[in-house]
Structure formats: C-alpha cells, structure tokens
CSV table of C-alpha atoms in Angstrom, one decimal:
chain,number,residue,atom,x,y,z
A,6,MET,CA,-114.1,-79.3,99.2
A,7,ALA,CA,-111.1,-78.8,101.5
A,8,GLY,CA,-108.8,-80.3,99.0
A,9,GLU,CA,-110.0,-78.0,96.2
A,10,ALA,CA,-109.6,-74.9,98.5
A,11,ASP,CA,-106.1,-76.0,99.3
A,12,ALA,CA,-105.3,-76.4,95.7
A,13,ILE,CA,-106.5,-72.9,94.9
A,14,ALA,CA,-104.6,-71.4,97.8
A,15,LEU,CA,-101.4,-73.3,96.7
A,16,ASP,CA,-101.8,-72.1,93.1
A,17,THR,CA,-102.3,-68.5,94.3
A,18,LEU,CA,-99.2,-68.8,96.4
A,19,ARG,CA,-97.2,-70.1,93.5
A,20,ARG,CA,-98.3,-67.2,91.3
A,21,GLU,CA,-97.5,-64.7,94.0
A,22,ASN,CA,-94.1,-66.3,94.5
A,23,GLU,CA,-93.4,-66.2,90.8
A,24,ALA,CA,-94.4,-62.5,90.7
A,25,LEU,CA,-92.2,-61.8,93.7
A,26,ARG,CA,-89.3,-63.7,92.0
A,27,ARG,CA,-89.7,-61.7,88.8
A,28,ARG,CA,-90.0,-58.5,90.8
A,29,ALA,CA,-86.8,-59.4,92.7
A,30,ILE,CA,-85.0,-60.1,89.4
A,31,GLU,CA,-86.2,-56.7,88.0
A,32,LEU,CA,-85.1,-54.9,91.2
A,33,GLU,CA,-81.7,-56.7,91.1
A,34,ARG,CA,-81.2,-55.6,87.5
A,35,SER,CA,-82.3,-52.1,88.3
A,36,VAL,CA,-79.9,-52.0,91.3
A,37,GLU,CA,-77.1,-53.3,89.0
A,38,THR,CA,-77.9,-50.6,86.4
A,39,ARG,CA,-78.1,-47.9,89.0
A,40,THR,CA,-74.9,-49.1,90.6
A,41,ALA,CA,-73.1,-49.0,87.3
A,42,GLN,CA,-74.4,-45.5,86.6
A,43,LEU,CA,-73.3,-44.3,90.1
A,44,GLN,CA,-69.9,-45.9,89.6
A,45,ALA,CA,-69.6,-44.1,86.3
A,46,LYS,CA,-70.7,-40.8,87.9
A,47,ILE,CA,-68.2,-41.3,90.7
A,48,ALA,CA,-65.4,-42.1,88.2
A,49,GLU,CA,-66.4,-38.9,86.3
A,50,LEU,CA,-66.4,-36.9,89.5
A,51,ASP,CA,-63.1,-38.4,90.5
A,52,GLY,CA,-61.7,-37.4,87.1
A,53,LYS,CA,-63.0,-33.9,87.4
A,54,ASN,CA,-61.7,-33.6,91.0
A,55,ARG,CA,-58.2,-34.7,89.8
A,56,GLU,CA,-58.5,-32.2,87.0
A,57,LEU,CA,-59.4,-29.5,89.5
A,58,VAL,CA,-56.6,-30.5,91.8
A,59,GLU,CA,-54.1,-30.4,88.9
A,60,ARG,CA,-55.5,-27.0,87.8
A,61,ARG,CA,-55.2,-25.7,91.3
A,62,SER,CA,-51.7,-27.0,91.5
A,63,VAL,CA,-50.8,-25.2,88.2
A,64,PHE,CA,-52.6,-22.1,89.4
A,65,ASN,CA,-50.8,-22.1,92.7
A,66,ALA,CA,-47.5,-22.7,91.0
A,67,ALA,CA,-48.2,-19.8,88.7
A,68,LEU,CA,-49.1,-17.6,91.6
A,69,GLU,CA,-45.8,-18.5,93.4
A,70,SER,CA,-43.6,-18.0,90.3
A,71,ALA,CA,-45.3,-14.8,89.0
A,72,GLY,CA,-43.2,-12.5,91.0
A,73,LEU,CA,-46.3,-10.8,92.4
A,74,TRP,CA,-47.9,-10.5,95.8
A,75,VAL,CA,-51.4,-12.0,95.4
A,76,VAL,CA,-54.1,-12.0,98.0
A,77,THR,CA,-57.8,-12.9,98.1
A,78,LEU,CA,-59.9,-10.9,100.6
A,79,ASP,CA,-63.4,-11.0,101.9
A,80,PRO,CA,-65.6,-7.9,101.5
A,81,GLY,CA,-64.4,-6.7,104.9
A,82,GLY,CA,-60.7,-6.7,103.8
A,83,ARG,CA,-59.7,-9.9,105.7
A,84,ILE,CA,-57.3,-12.4,104.0
A,85,VAL,CA,-59.0,-15.5,102.7
A,86,ARG,CA,-56.0,-16.8,100.8
A,87,CYS,CA,-52.6,-15.5,99.7
A,88,ASN,CA,-49.5,-16.8,98.0
A,89,ARG,CA,-46.2,-17.6,99.8
A,90,ARG,CA,-44.6,-14.3,98.6
A,91,CYS,CA,-47.4,-12.4,100.2
A,92,ALA,CA,-47.0,-14.2,103.5
A,93,GLU,CA,-43.3,-13.5,103.4
A,94,LEU,CA,-44.2,-9.8,103.2
A,95,ALA,CA,-46.0,-10.3,106.4
A,96,GLY,CA,-43.2,-12.2,107.9
A,97,GLN,CA,-45.4,-15.2,108.9
A,98,PRO,CA,-46.5,-18.6,107.5
A,99,VAL,CA,-49.5,-18.6,105.1
A,100,GLU,CA,-51.7,-20.3,107.6
A,101,ASN,CA,-51.1,-17.5,110.2
A,102,VAL,CA,-51.9,-14.7,107.7
A,103,VAL,CA,-55.3,-16.1,106.7
A,104,GLY,CA,-58.1,-14.4,108.6
A,105,GLU,CA,-56.0,-11.3,109.4
A,106,SER,CA,-56.8,-7.8,108.1
A,107,PHE,CA,-54.9,-7.0,104.9
A,108,ALA,CA,-54.0,-3.5,106.2
A,109,THR,CA,-52.8,-4.8,109.5
A,110,ALA,CA,-50.8,-7.9,108.3
A,111,LEU,CA,-49.2,-6.4,105.2
A,112,VAL,CA,-49.1,-2.6,105.5
A,113,GLN,CA,-47.0,-0.5,107.8
A,114,PRO,CA,-48.9,1.7,110.3
A,115,TYR,CA,-48.4,5.0,108.6
A,116,GLN,CA,-50.0,3.8,105.3
A,117,ARG,CA,-52.9,1.7,106.8
A,118,ARG,CA,-55.5,4.4,106.4
A,119,GLN,CA,-54.6,4.9,102.7
A,120,CYS,CA,-54.8,1.1,102.3
A,121,GLU,CA,-58.2,0.9,103.9
A,122,ASP,CA,-59.5,3.8,101.8
A,123,TRP,CA,-58.3,2.0,98.7
A,124,LEU,CA,-60.0,-1.3,99.6
A,125,ALA,CA,-63.2,0.6,100.4
A,126,ARG,CA,-63.2,2.1,96.9
A,127,LEU,CA,-62.4,-1.3,95.4
A,128,ALA,CA,-65.3,-2.9,97.2
A,129,GLY,CA,-67.8,-0.1,96.8
A,130,SER,CA,-67.2,1.3,93.3
A,131,ASP,CA,-68.4,-0.2,90.0
A,132,SER,CA,-65.1,1.0,88.4
A,133,GLU,CA,-61.6,-0.1,89.4
A,134,PRO,CA,-59.9,2.5,91.6
A,135,PRO,CA,-56.4,3.7,90.6
A,136,ASP,CA,-53.5,1.6,91.6
A,137,TRP,CA,-52.3,2.1,95.2
A,138,GLU,CA,-48.6,2.6,95.9
A,139,GLN,CA,-47.1,1.1,99.0
A,140,ARG,CA,-43.6,2.0,100.3
A,141,LEU,CA,-42.0,-0.9,102.2
A,142,ILE,CA,-39.3,0.1,104.8
A,143,ARG,CA,-37.6,-2.7,106.6
A,144,ASP,CA,-34.7,-2.5,109.1
A,145,GLY,CA,-31.4,-2.9,107.4
A,146,GLU,CA,-32.9,-3.1,103.9
A,147,GLU,CA,-33.4,-0.6,101.1
A,148,SER,CA,-36.9,0.7,100.9
A,149,ARG,CA,-39.0,-0.9,98.2
A,150,ILE,CA,-42.0,0.5,96.2
A,151,VAL,CA,-45.0,-1.8,95.6
A,152,THR,CA,-47.9,-1.0,93.3
A,153,TRP,CA,-51.2,-2.7,94.2
A,154,PHE,CA,-54.0,-3.2,91.7
A,155,GLY,CA,-57.3,-5.0,92.4
A,156,ARG,CA,-60.5,-6.6,91.1
A,157,ARG,CA,-63.8,-7.2,92.7
A,158,LEU,CA,-65.7,-10.5,92.3
A,159,ASP,CA,-69.5,-10.4,92.6
A,160,ASP,CA,-72.1,-13.1,92.9
A,161,ALA,CA,-75.1,-13.6,90.6
A,162,GLU,CA,-77.0,-10.9,92.5
A,163,GLY,CA,-74.2,-8.3,92.2
A,164,ARG,CA,-73.1,-8.6,95.8
A,165,THR,CA,-69.3,-8.5,96.5
A,166,GLN,CA,-67.9,-12.0,97.3
A,167,PHE,CA,-64.2,-11.4,97.2
A,168,LEU,CA,-61.6,-8.8,96.5
A,169,ILE,CA,-58.5,-9.8,94.6
A,170,ALA,CA,-55.4,-7.7,95.1
A,171,ALA,CA,-52.0,-8.1,93.4
A,172,GLY,CA,-48.8,-6.2,94.2
A,173,ARG,CA,-45.8,-5.6,91.9
A,174,ASP,CA,-42.4,-4.4,92.9
A,175,VAL,CA,-41.8,-1.2,90.8
A,176,THR,CA,-38.7,0.0,92.7
A,177,GLU,CA,-36.3,-0.4,89.7
A,178,GLN,CA,-38.9,1.1,87.3
A,179,ARG,CA,-39.2,4.2,89.6
A,180,ARG,CA,-35.5,4.5,89.8
A,181,ILE,CA,-35.2,4.4,86.0
A,182,GLU,CA,-38.0,6.9,85.6
A,183,GLU,CA,-36.3,9.3,88.0
A,184,GLU,CA,-33.0,8.9,86.1
A,185,VAL,CA,-34.8,9.7,82.9
A,186,ARG,CA,-36.5,12.7,84.5
A,187,LYS,CA,-33.1,14.0,85.7
A,188,ARG,CA,-31.5,13.4,82.4
A,189,ARG,CA,-34.4,15.2,80.6
A,190,ALA,CA,-34.0,18.1,83.0
A,191,GLU,CA,-30.3,18.3,82.4
A,192,VAL,CA,-30.8,18.2,78.6
A,193,ALA,CA,-33.5,20.9,78.9
A,194,HIS,CA,-31.0,23.0,80.9
A,195,LEU,CA,-28.3,22.5,78.3
A,196,HIS,CA,-30.8,23.3,75.6
A,197,ARG,CA,-31.6,26.6,77.3
A,198,VAL,CA,-27.9,27.4,77.7
A,199,TYR,CA,-27.1,26.6,74.1
A,200,THR,CA,-30.2,28.5,72.9
A,201,ALA,CA,-29.1,31.5,74.9
A,202,GLY,CA,-25.6,31.3,73.5
A,203,GLU,CA,-26.8,31.0,69.9
A,204,MET,CA,-29.3,33.8,70.4
A,205,ALA,CA,-26.6,36.0,71.9
A,206,ALA,CA,-24.4,35.3,68.9
A,207,ALA,CA,-27.2,36.1,66.5
A,208,LEU,CA,-28.2,39.2,68.4
A,209,ALA,CA,-24.6,40.4,68.7
A,210,HIS,CA,-24.2,40.0,64.9
A,211,GLU,CA,-27.4,41.9,64.3
A,212,LEU,CA,-26.9,44.7,66.9
A,213,ASN,CA,-23.1,45.3,66.5
A,214,GLN,CA,-23.5,47.0,63.2
A,215,PRO,CA,-26.2,49.5,64.2
A,216,LEU,CA,-24.4,50.2,67.5
A,217,ALA,CA,-21.2,50.8,65.6
A,218,ALA,CA,-23.1,53.2,63.3
A,219,ILE,CA,-24.6,55.0,66.3
A,220,ALA,CA,-21.1,55.4,67.8
A,221,ALA,CA,-19.6,56.6,64.5
A,222,TYR,CA,-22.4,59.2,64.0
A,223,ALA,CA,-22.0,60.4,67.6
A,224,GLU,CA,-18.2,60.8,67.2
A,225,ALA,CA,-18.7,62.7,63.9
A,226,ALA,CA,-21.3,65.0,65.6
A,227,ILE,CA,-18.9,65.6,68.5
A,228,GLU,CA,-16.1,66.7,66.1
A,229,ARG,CA,-18.4,69.1,64.3
A,230,LEU,CA,-19.9,70.5,67.5
A,231,ALA,CA,-16.4,71.0,68.9
A,232,GLN,CA,-15.7,73.4,66.0
A,233,GLY,CA,-19.1,75.2,66.2
A,234,THR,CA,-20.6,78.0,68.2
A,235,ASP,CA,-20.9,78.1,72.0
A,236,ALA,CA,-24.5,77.2,71.7
A,237,GLN,CA,-23.7,74.1,69.6
A,238,ARG,CA,-21.0,73.1,72.0
A,239,GLU,CA,-23.6,72.8,74.8
A,240,PHE,CA,-24.7,69.6,73.1
A,241,LEU,CA,-21.2,68.0,73.3
A,242,ASP,CA,-21.9,66.3,76.7
A,243,ASP,CA,-25.1,64.8,75.3
A,244,PHE,CA,-23.4,63.3,72.2
A,245,GLU,CA,-20.4,62.2,74.3
A,246,ARG,CA,-22.9,60.3,76.5
A,247,ILE,CA,-24.6,58.8,73.4
A,248,CYS,CA,-21.2,57.6,72.1
A,249,ALA,CA,-20.1,56.2,75.5
A,250,GLN,CA,-23.4,54.3,75.9
A,251,ALA,CA,-23.1,52.9,72.3
A,252,HIS,CA,-19.6,51.6,73.1
A,253,ARG,CA,-20.8,50.2,76.4
A,254,ALA,CA,-23.7,48.4,74.8
A,255,GLY,CA,-21.3,46.8,72.3
A,256,ARG,CA,-18.9,45.7,75.1
A,257,THR,CA,-21.9,44.2,77.1
A,258,ILE,CA,-23.1,42.2,74.1
A,259,ALA,CA,-19.6,40.9,73.4
A,260,ASP,CA,-19.1,40.0,77.1
A,261,LEU,CA,-22.4,38.1,77.1
A,262,ARG,CA,-21.6,36.3,74.0
A,263,ARG,CA,-18.2,35.2,75.3
A,264,PHE,CA,-19.7,34.1,78.7
A,265,LEU,CA,-22.4,32.0,77.0
A,266,SER,CA,-20.2,30.5,74.4
A,267,LYS,CA,-17.2,29.5,76.4
A,268,GLY,CA,-19.1,27.2,78.8
A,269,SER,CA,-17.6,25.3,81.6
A,270,ALA,CA,-14.5,23.2,81.7
A,271,SER,CA,-14.7,20.1,79.5
A,272,ARG,CA,-16.0,16.8,81.1
A,273,ALA,CA,-15.3,14.7,78.1
A,274,ALA,CA,-14.7,11.0,78.6
A,275,PRO,CA,-14.7,7.9,76.3
A,276,CYS,CA,-18.3,7.1,75.5
A,277,ASP,CA,-20.2,4.3,73.7
A,278,LEU,CA,-21.7,6.2,70.8
A,279,ASN,CA,-24.3,3.6,70.2
A,280,GLU,CA,-25.4,3.8,73.8
A,281,LEU,CA,-25.7,7.6,73.5
A,282,VAL,CA,-28.0,7.0,70.5
A,283,ARG,CA,-30.1,4.6,72.4
A,284,VAL,CA,-30.4,6.9,75.4
A,285,ALA,CA,-31.5,9.8,73.1
A,286,CYS,CA,-34.1,7.4,71.6
A,287,GLU,CA,-35.4,6.5,75.1
A,288,LEU,CA,-35.7,10.2,76.0
A,289,VAL,CA,-37.9,11.0,73.0
A,290,GLY,CA,-39.7,7.6,73.2
A,291,ALA,CA,-42.9,9.1,74.6
A,292,ASP,CA,-43.1,11.7,71.8
A,293,VAL,CA,-42.4,9.0,69.2
A,294,ARG,CA,-45.3,6.8,70.5
A,295,LEU,CA,-47.6,9.7,70.8
A,296,ARG,CA,-47.2,10.6,67.2
A,297,ARG,CA,-47.5,6.9,66.2
A,298,ASN,CA,-44.0,6.9,64.7
A,299,ALA,CA,-41.3,4.4,65.0
A,300,ILE,CA,-37.5,4.3,65.3
A,301,GLU,CA,-35.3,1.7,63.7
A,302,LEU,CA,-31.7,1.3,64.8
A,303,ASP,CA,-28.9,-0.1,62.7
A,304,LEU,CA,-25.8,0.4,64.9
A,305,ALA,CA,-22.4,-1.0,64.0
A,306,PRO,CA,-21.3,-3.5,66.7
A,307,ASP,CA,-17.8,-3.1,68.3
A,308,LEU,CA,-17.6,0.6,67.5
A,309,PRO,CA,-14.6,2.1,69.3
A,310,PRO,CA,-15.6,4.7,72.0
A,311,VAL,CA,-15.7,8.4,71.1
A,312,LEU,CA,-14.5,11.2,73.3
A,313,ALA,CA,-17.5,13.3,74.3
A,314,GLU,CA,-19.6,14.8,77.0
A,315,ALA,CA,-22.4,12.3,76.9
A,316,VAL,CA,-25.3,14.5,77.8
A,317,HIS,CA,-24.3,17.1,75.2
A,318,VAL,CA,-24.2,14.5,72.4
A,319,GLU,CA,-27.5,13.1,73.6
A,320,HIS,CA,-28.9,16.6,73.4
A,321,ALA,CA,-27.7,17.0,69.8
A,322,MET,CA,-29.1,13.5,68.9
A,323,MET,CA,-32.5,14.3,70.5
A,324,ASN,CA,-32.7,17.5,68.4
A,325,LEU,CA,-32.1,15.5,65.2
A,326,ILE,CA,-34.7,13.0,66.1
A,327,VAL,CA,-37.3,15.6,67.0
A,328,ASN,CA,-36.5,17.4,63.8
A,329,ALA,CA,-37.2,14.2,61.9
A,330,LEU,CA,-40.5,13.7,63.7
A,331,ASP,CA,-41.5,17.3,62.9
A,332,ALA,CA,-40.5,16.8,59.3
A,333,MET,CA,-42.8,13.7,59.0
A,334,ARG,CA,-45.8,15.2,60.7
A,335,GLU,CA,-47.4,16.7,57.6
A,336,VAL,CA,-46.3,14.0,55.2
A,337,VAL,CA,-47.1,10.6,56.7
A,338,GLU,CA,-49.4,9.5,59.4
A,339,ALA,CA,-47.0,6.9,60.9
A,340,GLY,CA,-43.4,7.4,59.7
A,341,THR,CA,-40.1,5.8,60.7
A,342,VAL,CA,-36.9,7.5,61.8
A,343,ARG,CA,-33.9,5.3,60.8
A,344,ILE,CA,-30.7,5.8,62.7
A,345,SER,CA,-27.4,4.1,61.8
A,346,SER,CA,-23.8,4.2,62.9
A,347,HIS,CA,-20.5,3.1,61.5
A,348,ALA,CA,-16.8,3.9,61.3
A,349,VAL,CA,-15.9,6.1,58.3
A,350,SER,CA,-12.2,5.9,59.1
A,351,ASP,CA,-9.7,4.9,61.7
A,352,THR,CA,-10.3,8.1,63.6
A,353,MET,CA,-14.0,9.0,63.0
A,354,ALA,CA,-17.4,7.5,63.6
A,355,GLN,CA,-20.5,8.6,61.7
A,356,VAL,CA,-24.2,8.6,62.7
A,357,THR,CA,-26.9,9.1,60.1
A,358,VAL,CA,-30.5,10.0,60.8
A,359,ARG,CA,-33.1,9.5,58.0
A,360,ASP,CA,-36.9,10.2,58.1
A,361,ASP,CA,-39.9,9.7,55.8
A,362,GLY,CA,-40.5,13.5,55.4
A,363,LYS,CA,-40.4,15.4,52.2
A,364,GLY,CA,-36.6,15.9,52.4
A,365,LEU,CA,-34.4,18.9,51.5
A,366,LYS,CA,-34.0,20.5,48.0
A,367,LEU,CA,-30.6,21.2,46.6
A,368,GLY,CA,-29.4,24.5,48.2
A,369,GLU,CA,-31.5,24.1,51.4
A,370,GLN,CA,-29.0,21.9,53.2
A,371,GLU,CA,-27.1,24.8,54.7
A,372,ARG,CA,-30.1,27.1,55.3
A,373,VAL,CA,-31.6,24.7,57.8
A,374,PHE,CA,-28.7,25.3,60.2
A,375,GLU,CA,-29.2,29.1,60.2
A,376,ALA,CA,-30.4,30.5,63.5
A,377,PHE,CA,-34.1,31.1,63.7
A,378,HIS,CA,-34.8,29.3,60.4
A,379,THR,CA,-37.9,27.2,60.8
A,380,SER,CA,-40.8,26.0,58.6
A,381,ARG,CA,-43.0,25.3,61.6
A,382,ALA,CA,-45.5,27.7,63.2
A,383,THR,CA,-44.0,27.0,66.6
A,384,GLY,CA,-40.4,26.8,67.7
A,385,LEU,CA,-37.5,29.2,67.5
A,386,GLY,CA,-35.6,27.3,64.7
A,387,MET,CA,-32.5,26.8,67.0
A,388,GLY,CA,-32.4,23.0,67.3
A,389,LEU,CA,-30.2,22.3,64.3
A,390,THR,CA,-28.1,25.3,65.0
A,391,ILE,CA,-27.4,24.1,68.5
A,392,SER,CA,-26.8,20.6,67.4
A,393,ARG,CA,-24.1,21.7,64.9
A,394,SER,CA,-22.5,23.9,67.6
A,395,ILE,CA,-22.3,20.8,69.9
A,396,ILE,CA,-20.9,18.5,67.3
A,397,GLU,CA,-18.3,21.0,66.1
A,398,ALA,CA,-17.3,21.7,69.7
A,399,HIS,CA,-16.5,17.9,70.0
A,400,GLY,CA,-14.3,18.0,66.9
A,401,GLY,CA,-16.9,16.6,64.5
A,402,ARG,CA,-19.1,17.8,61.7
A,403,LEU,CA,-22.9,17.9,61.2
A,404,TRP,CA,-24.4,18.3,57.7
A,405,ALA,CA,-27.6,17.6,55.8
A,406,GLU,CA,-27.9,15.8,52.5
A,407,PRO,CA,-30.4,17.0,49.8
A,408,SER,CA,-32.9,14.3,49.0
A,409,SER,CA,-36.5,14.1,47.8
A,410,ARG,CA,-37.1,10.8,49.7
A,411,GLY,CA,-36.9,12.1,53.2
A,412,GLY,CA,-34.5,14.1,55.3
A,413,ILE,CA,-30.9,12.8,55.7
A,414,PHE,CA,-28.6,14.2,58.4
A,415,HIS,CA,-25.1,13.0,59.2
A,416,PHE,CA,-22.7,13.8,61.9
A,417,THR,CA,-19.2,12.6,62.8
A,418,LEU,CA,-17.3,12.4,66.1
A,419,PRO,CA,-13.6,11.5,66.6
A,420,PHE,CA,-12.8,8.2,68.4
A,421,ALA,CA,-11.3,8.6,71.8
A,422,HIS,CA,-7.9,7.1,70.8
A,423,ALA,CA,-7.7,9.9,68.1
A,424,SER,CA,-8.8,12.7,70.4
A,425,PRO,CA,-6.3,13.6,73.1
A,426,SER,CA,-8.5,16.5,74.3
A,427,LEU,CA,-11.9,18.0,73.7
A,428,PRO,CA,-12.1,21.6,72.6
A,429,ARG,CA,-13.9,24.0,74.9
A,430,ARG,CA,-17.2,25.3,73.6
C-alpha cells in the first residue's frame, strides 16, 4: 500500500511540475512579447521625442530670427518664456527674465499702467484688444516705437492658461507715415494756393468787365450832371464815389491776382521724374485701394533728371491720377491707371496717364482744362486747370488726347541740362 501511495504522489508531482514548466514557458513568452512591445513603444516615444526636440529647435530658431519680441505669460502677467531678443530688451539673460512681471521687466515706469491695462483686457476679454504701442527710450540711443499684439490661450474648460505677446519695431514705419502726412499737408496747402490763384484769375476775368462798365456809366453820368442844373449837380459826389469805388475794386482784384499768381521764389532742383511719379502714386495709394483700382507703372530707366519743384509736380501728378480714378468710377468696378514715362527728345521728358474710363470725345480735350469745368456732382473742377498751370510754369505742356477707350493725358517737362532756370509762377 505504501508503494502505491508513493507512486500516486510521484505521478501527481510530475504532472504539477509539467504544468509549472508549461506555465513558466508561457510566462517567458509573454514576457518576451511584452518586452518587445515595450521596446517598440519606447523606440516610438524616442522618435516622437526627437521630433518634438527638432520642432522645438526649429520653433526657437524661428522665434530668434523673426525680428519680433516674443514672450509667453501666465494669466497674472509673469514671464513663462521669452526669446533672446525680448531678454535683450530687458537687459538681462533669458533665465533671469523668466518669472518676472512683463510690465516690470520690459516696460519703462511711465508706461507700466498702460501695459497692465492692456494685459488685463487681453486676459479678460473674448475679443483681442487693440495693439498697444510702447515707446522705448534708452540713454544715448534714438527712441524706438514698438507695437505689441497678443493672443490668449485657454484650456478645455475655457480658463486662461497663457498669454502670448509679440512686439514689432515700427519706428521706421511711423517715420515714413509722418513724412507722407507732411507731404500730403504740403500738397494740400499748394492745392489751396493754386485753387485761390486760378479762382482769382477766373473771378478777375468775370468781374473786370462789369466793373469797367460800372465805371464807364458813372463817368458818363458825371459828365452829364456837370452840365445840368444845380439840383442835378448835387448827385455829382455820389457818382464820383461810385466811379472811384469801381476803379478801386478793379485794382484790388488785379492786385490779388498778381499776388496769388506770382508765388514765391523758385526752389527748382534736378529731380528724378520717375521718383516723383512713384511718390504721387504712394500719396493716392489709399484712395486707389479703397476704390479697388490699380496703378501700373511703365517708367523708362535711366531717364535724365528734370528741373522742377518736386512737390509741385507731385501735386500735378496726383491731380491727374485722381482725375483718372474719378473717370473710371461710373464705368468699371475695378479699373487700372497706367502711367508711363519716356524721353521725347534730347531736351524733354514725357509722362502719359491712361485710364479705363469712357475717354474724351473730339473737341472736349481743351474744355476739360477750363476753370470750374466738371462732370461730377462734387468738386470745383479746378484740378486739371491747376495741373496745367503747374506744368506750364515749369516750361512744359499738359494736354489731353481724344479717345473712346479711356482717358489719355500727357505732359512734358524739360530736362535739367536743358533748363538753366525755372520760370516763376
């Protein structure tokens, strides 16, 4: 009996050992499979990590080379991260700037309240606040103007996580805008002066004849009254006053016309005619874009300089462009003004302005230069009159060409080497 029991126990032990061996093999295979899966996952994560590192490197390189001051802030306005350019603005290494208040580290004291208000609007508003303009003043350096714009980053629940602010140096842009503003003001002033001069000439022409008639009738009445009765001679003083006032009014008009037409001393200098055309195009650029029109330039290279007062020729050029824009308004929705320049002789340059309007009929090409002639409901009709006066004062000529395929205007100006002096206006 003992031997049989031992045999059963031994057999049971063998089966258990075999089961354990098979289980061990299964576990080993499972471990191998899982290890391989983990190794593959680790390799995948390593690849993604390298990709993230590469992307971060590219992103950082882009931030450093973008020419912008870029900073990431927490909701309280403290710096979480910034590029090197931003740290240079603070005058400290990047690691010293992190954790500091944006307004304290990067903004001068007199503008900190404005900066804090801007950040508060950026953090608390659903819409982006207007850009904030910072003026940088450093000892021994020219002041700079930086425009900051920002974005808010929210989490899935809509809570603010970060504020991203980027600054751009707009000093040169502001300088150019100020120059354009001054040039526009100067051109507007000249336009008023020329308008006054042309109006004075037109009024003088219209008023001189009736004033001369009044004076003539008054003189005739004086002669008759001098030969009349004592009662009639009592009116002599009145008619003599009428005659004197008529002559005085005529002299006043003539003096005003001379004053407005002679202008100031000439400030003519050799000018790049193509550059004058470009400046005039820039000055009316906003109007061109607003009307959804376009300007095409075909300017002859190496054109010799002309002798001119730059702002006056720019004024005449602007009038021609605006006239072209007005002519296209009721004909095409988005027209094009084409401006070309070339030399027509050894002594003269010519500029041509074409538009997509309805053009001028034969016989209309001179009428458009008459004072107060206009086909528009608004405007005095003085633009082309003034432009012709300016060009002729520079020794050139301005004329229109009849055409049914759009307006065509030409003007010429003498080259500087052919113009020893510029006539006075």
